[in-house]
Amino acid sequence: METEIVTILFGSFLLLLLLGAPITVALGVSSLLSFLYLDENPIKFVQIAFTSVGSFPLMALPAFILAGALMEAAGISKRLINVAESLAGPFTGGISAATVMACLFFGAISGSGPATTAAVGMLMIPAMINRGYEKGYASAVTASSGGLGIIIPPSIPMVIFGIAALGFTAPPEAVEKFGTFQSVSISKLFIAGFVPAFLIAASLLILNFFMSKKRGYKGSADGWSIRNVGCEMYRGFWSLMAPLVILGGIYTGFFTPTEAAIVAIFYTLAVGVFIYRELTWSSLFQSLEATTWLTGRVLLILFTATVFGRLLVENQIPALIADSMLSFTQNLYVIWALIIFFLLFVGMFMETLATILILVPVMLPVAYSVGIDPIHFGVVMVCTLGIGFQTPPLGENLFIASGISNISIETISLRALPFAAVNTIAIFIIAFFPELSLWLPRLFGY
């Protein structure tokens, strides 16, 4: 029975993808065909899909998307970028290093890779080109840094991972062998992602320094001054306070990630209307429109991917995959390498949120079977899938950077390959040293 279900479920899913069907349609049709084959009542399909969006943590998703859109409209992201550029000063590759830091700052607000690339790229790519940077390099460093948007908390993919993993518990044999595993929560994932995000940002900054030195990209001719940095920090004070308010409230336990997203919206509205006075009715409606479109797209994927995952679990397909992988090797480092390379490959072709929803039911049991902490696994999974934003053919960040700089995606892709390589090395370090992810949640009492 399991063989037939695997054939119908994955066979129809892959066939529909090859035919060019949207991933939501491919997931939904393949799940429905499997339901009919199992002689299940199709109403169950609808019930599972409906309950998939009934969780309180999921409310954080549209709220964080709206908060990110509003912060761009209110001028908060622009001021964060100005602060990052002032810190770069005359250093070699300074303005491209400022781009990396700006993506880190804005990612701590938006939680989205493409949103981070668009917001930062609109300002920094033209600025780099004006300073003599090659268009391809300026676009590549922005597209590569945009992936930080889904790693630095609050991260939308981490919210989705937390929702997808909530219903899974460690198998009894794994508990007997490795002891009790900690539970999954979105707050833990946010805190655990903080150090890995800075490690990946550091890898991008180091590579940027050497590549800028080789290409002769100098820093600002104006030099670096404490006065200039102080002025930009003064102008961007309320912008700098935004991530502190959001993340500080989560880390101190003052409010949940869902409540933090609502706080972020009201904070942005207050700053945009009463302090910066840049938020207009027109930009407000544009932000609401963008949020509606993106949230609707994500929820449609969530509906069908939840049903798809439920079918996998009920037919014990994840257990079969775990057994086959463990029969190949039980070496933890080899299994990590297999997981990372598999996620890198999948991330090149599939949208990140859909990938998480589809693969968590399959891969989390494998992680439990070899003693990998679920929070650590979630961080590595999100970090690895973040590289998919800068690798073709999907590469959403590449498309955005290409549109801003008006050069071909192929040119940007070639320039982005070294950044993808150093990101991969950083991810292996994060995977092999779990304390990089887990010490901070432990410090906060989780």
Tab-separated table of N, CA and C in Angstrom, residues 1-17 25-38 45 304-318 321 358 361-362:
chain	number	residue	atom	x	y	z
A	1	MET	N	0.837	-1.211	0.000
A	1	MET	CA	0.000	0.000	0.000
A	1	MET	C	0.868	1.257	0.000
A	2	GLU	N	1.960	1.246	0.842
A	2	GLU	CA	2.804	2.425	0.909
A	2	GLU	C	3.430	2.751	-0.446
A	3	THR	N	3.839	1.694	-1.193
A	3	THR	CA	4.474	1.911	-2.500
A	3	THR	C	3.525	2.596	-3.470
A	4	GLU	N	2.254	2.131	-3.481
A	4	GLU	CA	1.277	2.722	-4.397
A	4	GLU	C	1.010	4.192	-4.044
A	5	ILE	N	0.899	4.487	-2.742
A	5	ILE	CA	0.627	5.861	-2.313
A	5	ILE	C	1.803	6.775	-2.665
A	6	VAL	N	3.027	6.295	-2.430
A	6	VAL	CA	4.212	7.080	-2.781
A	6	VAL	C	4.204	7.393	-4.277
A	7	THR	N	3.885	6.387	-5.092
A	7	THR	CA	3.860	6.571	-6.552
A	7	THR	C	2.812	7.591	-6.964
A	8	ILE	N	1.604	7.455	-6.395
A	8	ILE	CA	0.521	8.380	-6.762
A	8	ILE	C	0.811	9.787	-6.249
A	9	LEU	N	1.230	9.885	-4.982
A	9	LEU	CA	1.423	11.195	-4.351
A	9	LEU	C	2.556	11.968	-5.021
A	10	PHE	N	3.746	11.348	-5.073
A	10	PHE	CA	4.902	12.047	-5.631
A	10	PHE	C	4.894	12.042	-7.150
A	11	GLY	N	4.393	10.964	-7.746
A	11	GLY	CA	4.351	10.891	-9.208
A	11	GLY	C	3.471	11.970	-9.809
A	12	SER	N	2.244	12.103	-9.293
A	12	SER	CA	1.340	13.134	-9.816
A	12	SER	C	1.847	14.537	-9.482
A	13	PHE	N	2.455	14.689	-8.294
A	13	PHE	CA	3.003	15.993	-7.892
A	13	PHE	C	4.111	16.445	-8.850
A	14	LEU	N	5.072	15.557	-9.125
A	14	LEU	CA	6.183	15.900	-10.017
A	14	LEU	C	5.704	16.097	-11.450
A	15	LEU	N	4.745	15.261	-11.888
A	15	LEU	CA	4.220	15.392	-13.246
A	15	LEU	C	3.566	16.753	-13.453
A	16	LEU	N	2.775	17.180	-12.471
A	16	LEU	CA	2.106	18.480	-12.576
A	16	LEU	C	3.106	19.635	-12.554
A	17	LEU	N	4.169	19.487	-11.758
A	17	LEU	CA	5.205	20.527	-11.749
A	17	LEU	C	5.897	20.616	-13.103
A	25	VAL	N	-1.519	24.025	-6.916
A	25	VAL	CA	-2.346	23.090	-7.692
A	25	VAL	C	-1.731	21.703	-7.665
A	26	ALA	N	-0.401	21.619	-7.843
A	26	ALA	CA	0.277	20.321	-7.845
A	26	ALA	C	0.102	19.599	-6.511
A	27	LEU	N	0.255	20.335	-5.411
A	27	LEU	CA	0.077	19.739	-4.085
A	27	LEU	C	-1.369	19.295	-3.868
A	28	GLY	N	-2.309	20.173	-4.221
A	28	GLY	CA	-3.719	19.878	-3.982
A	28	GLY	C	-4.228	18.711	-4.801
A	29	VAL	N	-3.908	18.684	-6.086
A	29	VAL	CA	-4.396	17.607	-6.965
A	29	VAL	C	-3.785	16.265	-6.583
A	30	SER	N	-2.471	16.248	-6.312
A	30	SER	CA	-1.828	14.983	-5.937
A	30	SER	C	-2.395	14.449	-4.618
A	31	SER	N	-2.675	15.355	-3.666
A	31	SER	CA	-3.268	14.940	-2.389
A	31	SER	C	-4.684	14.403	-2.591
A	32	LEU	N	-5.462	15.081	-3.413
A	32	LEU	CA	-6.832	14.657	-3.665
A	32	LEU	C	-6.876	13.299	-4.367
A	33	LEU	N	-5.986	13.079	-5.325
A	33	LEU	CA	-5.916	11.778	-6.005
A	33	LEU	C	-5.590	10.663	-5.012
A	34	SER	N	-4.685	10.960	-4.073
A	34	SER	CA	-4.329	9.960	-3.055
A	34	SER	C	-5.499	9.682	-2.123
A	35	PHE	N	-6.258	10.716	-1.766
A	35	PHE	CA	-7.454	10.538	-0.940
A	35	PHE	C	-8.456	9.624	-1.645
A	36	LEU	N	-8.667	9.873	-2.922
A	36	LEU	CA	-9.622	9.056	-3.686
A	36	LEU	C	-9.135	7.621	-3.803
A	37	TYR	N	-7.822	7.425	-3.982
A	37	TYR	CA	-7.279	6.076	-4.081
A	37	TYR	C	-7.465	5.324	-2.760
A	38	LEU	N	-7.295	6.040	-1.639
A	38	LEU	CA	-7.453	5.417	-0.316
A	38	LEU	C	-8.918	5.294	0.093
A	45	PHE	N	-10.284	16.168	3.317
A	45	PHE	CA	-9.304	17.045	2.665
A	45	PHE	C	-9.560	18.494	3.060
A	304	THR	N	-2.763	23.293	1.038
A	304	THR	CA	-2.514	22.049	0.308
A	304	THR	C	-1.300	21.292	0.842
A	305	ALA	N	-0.259	22.030	1.281
A	305	ALA	CA	0.935	21.365	1.798
A	305	ALA	C	0.648	20.633	3.112
A	306	THR	N	-0.265	21.163	3.917
A	306	THR	CA	-0.636	20.490	5.170
A	306	THR	C	-1.302	19.149	4.892
A	307	VAL	N	-2.198	19.124	3.912
A	307	VAL	CA	-2.858	17.870	3.538
A	307	VAL	C	-1.828	16.888	2.989
A	308	PHE	N	-0.924	17.393	2.154
A	308	PHE	CA	0.142	16.572	1.576
A	308	PHE	C	0.983	15.942	2.690
A	309	GLY	N	1.372	16.773	3.672
A	309	GLY	CA	2.170	16.278	4.790
A	309	GLY	C	1.424	15.281	5.654
A	310	ARG	N	0.123	15.508	5.868
A	310	ARG	CA	-0.681	14.574	6.657
A	310	ARG	C	-0.733	13.194	6.001
A	311	LEU	N	-0.847	13.173	4.682
A	311	LEU	CA	-0.846	11.899	3.955
A	311	LEU	C	0.488	11.180	4.125
A	312	LEU	N	1.574	11.931	4.090
A	312	LEU	CA	2.895	11.325	4.283
A	312	LEU	C	2.993	10.656	5.653
A	313	VAL	N	2.559	11.382	6.671
A	313	VAL	CA	2.683	10.878	8.045
A	313	VAL	C	1.770	9.674	8.275
A	314	GLU	N	0.507	9.775	7.839
A	314	GLU	CA	-0.449	8.693	8.073
A	314	GLU	C	-0.043	7.397	7.380
A	315	ASN	N	0.703	7.508	6.289
A	315	ASN	CA	1.146	6.312	5.567
A	315	ASN	C	2.595	5.947	5.881
A	316	GLN	N	3.144	6.563	6.950
A	316	GLN	CA	4.478	6.240	7.489
A	316	GLN	C	5.589	6.372	6.460
A	317	ILE	N	5.416	7.280	5.521
A	317	ILE	CA	6.443	7.487	4.500
A	317	ILE	C	7.705	8.123	5.093
A	318	PRO	N	7.595	9.107	6.022
A	318	PRO	CA	8.812	9.645	6.640
A	318	PRO	C	9.649	8.578	7.345
A	321	ILE	N	11.634	6.688	4.765
A	321	ILE	CA	12.770	7.477	4.278
A	321	ILE	C	13.882	7.519	5.325
A	358	ILE	N	6.463	20.864	2.983
A	358	ILE	CA	6.501	19.525	2.393
A	358	ILE	C	7.543	18.646	3.079
A	361	PRO	N	7.704	17.139	7.504
A	361	PRO	CA	7.209	15.811	7.903
A	361	PRO	C	8.113	14.664	7.456
A	362	VAL	N	8.892	14.901	6.403
A	362	VAL	CA	9.778	13.854	5.886
A	362	VAL	C	11.108	13.832	6.626
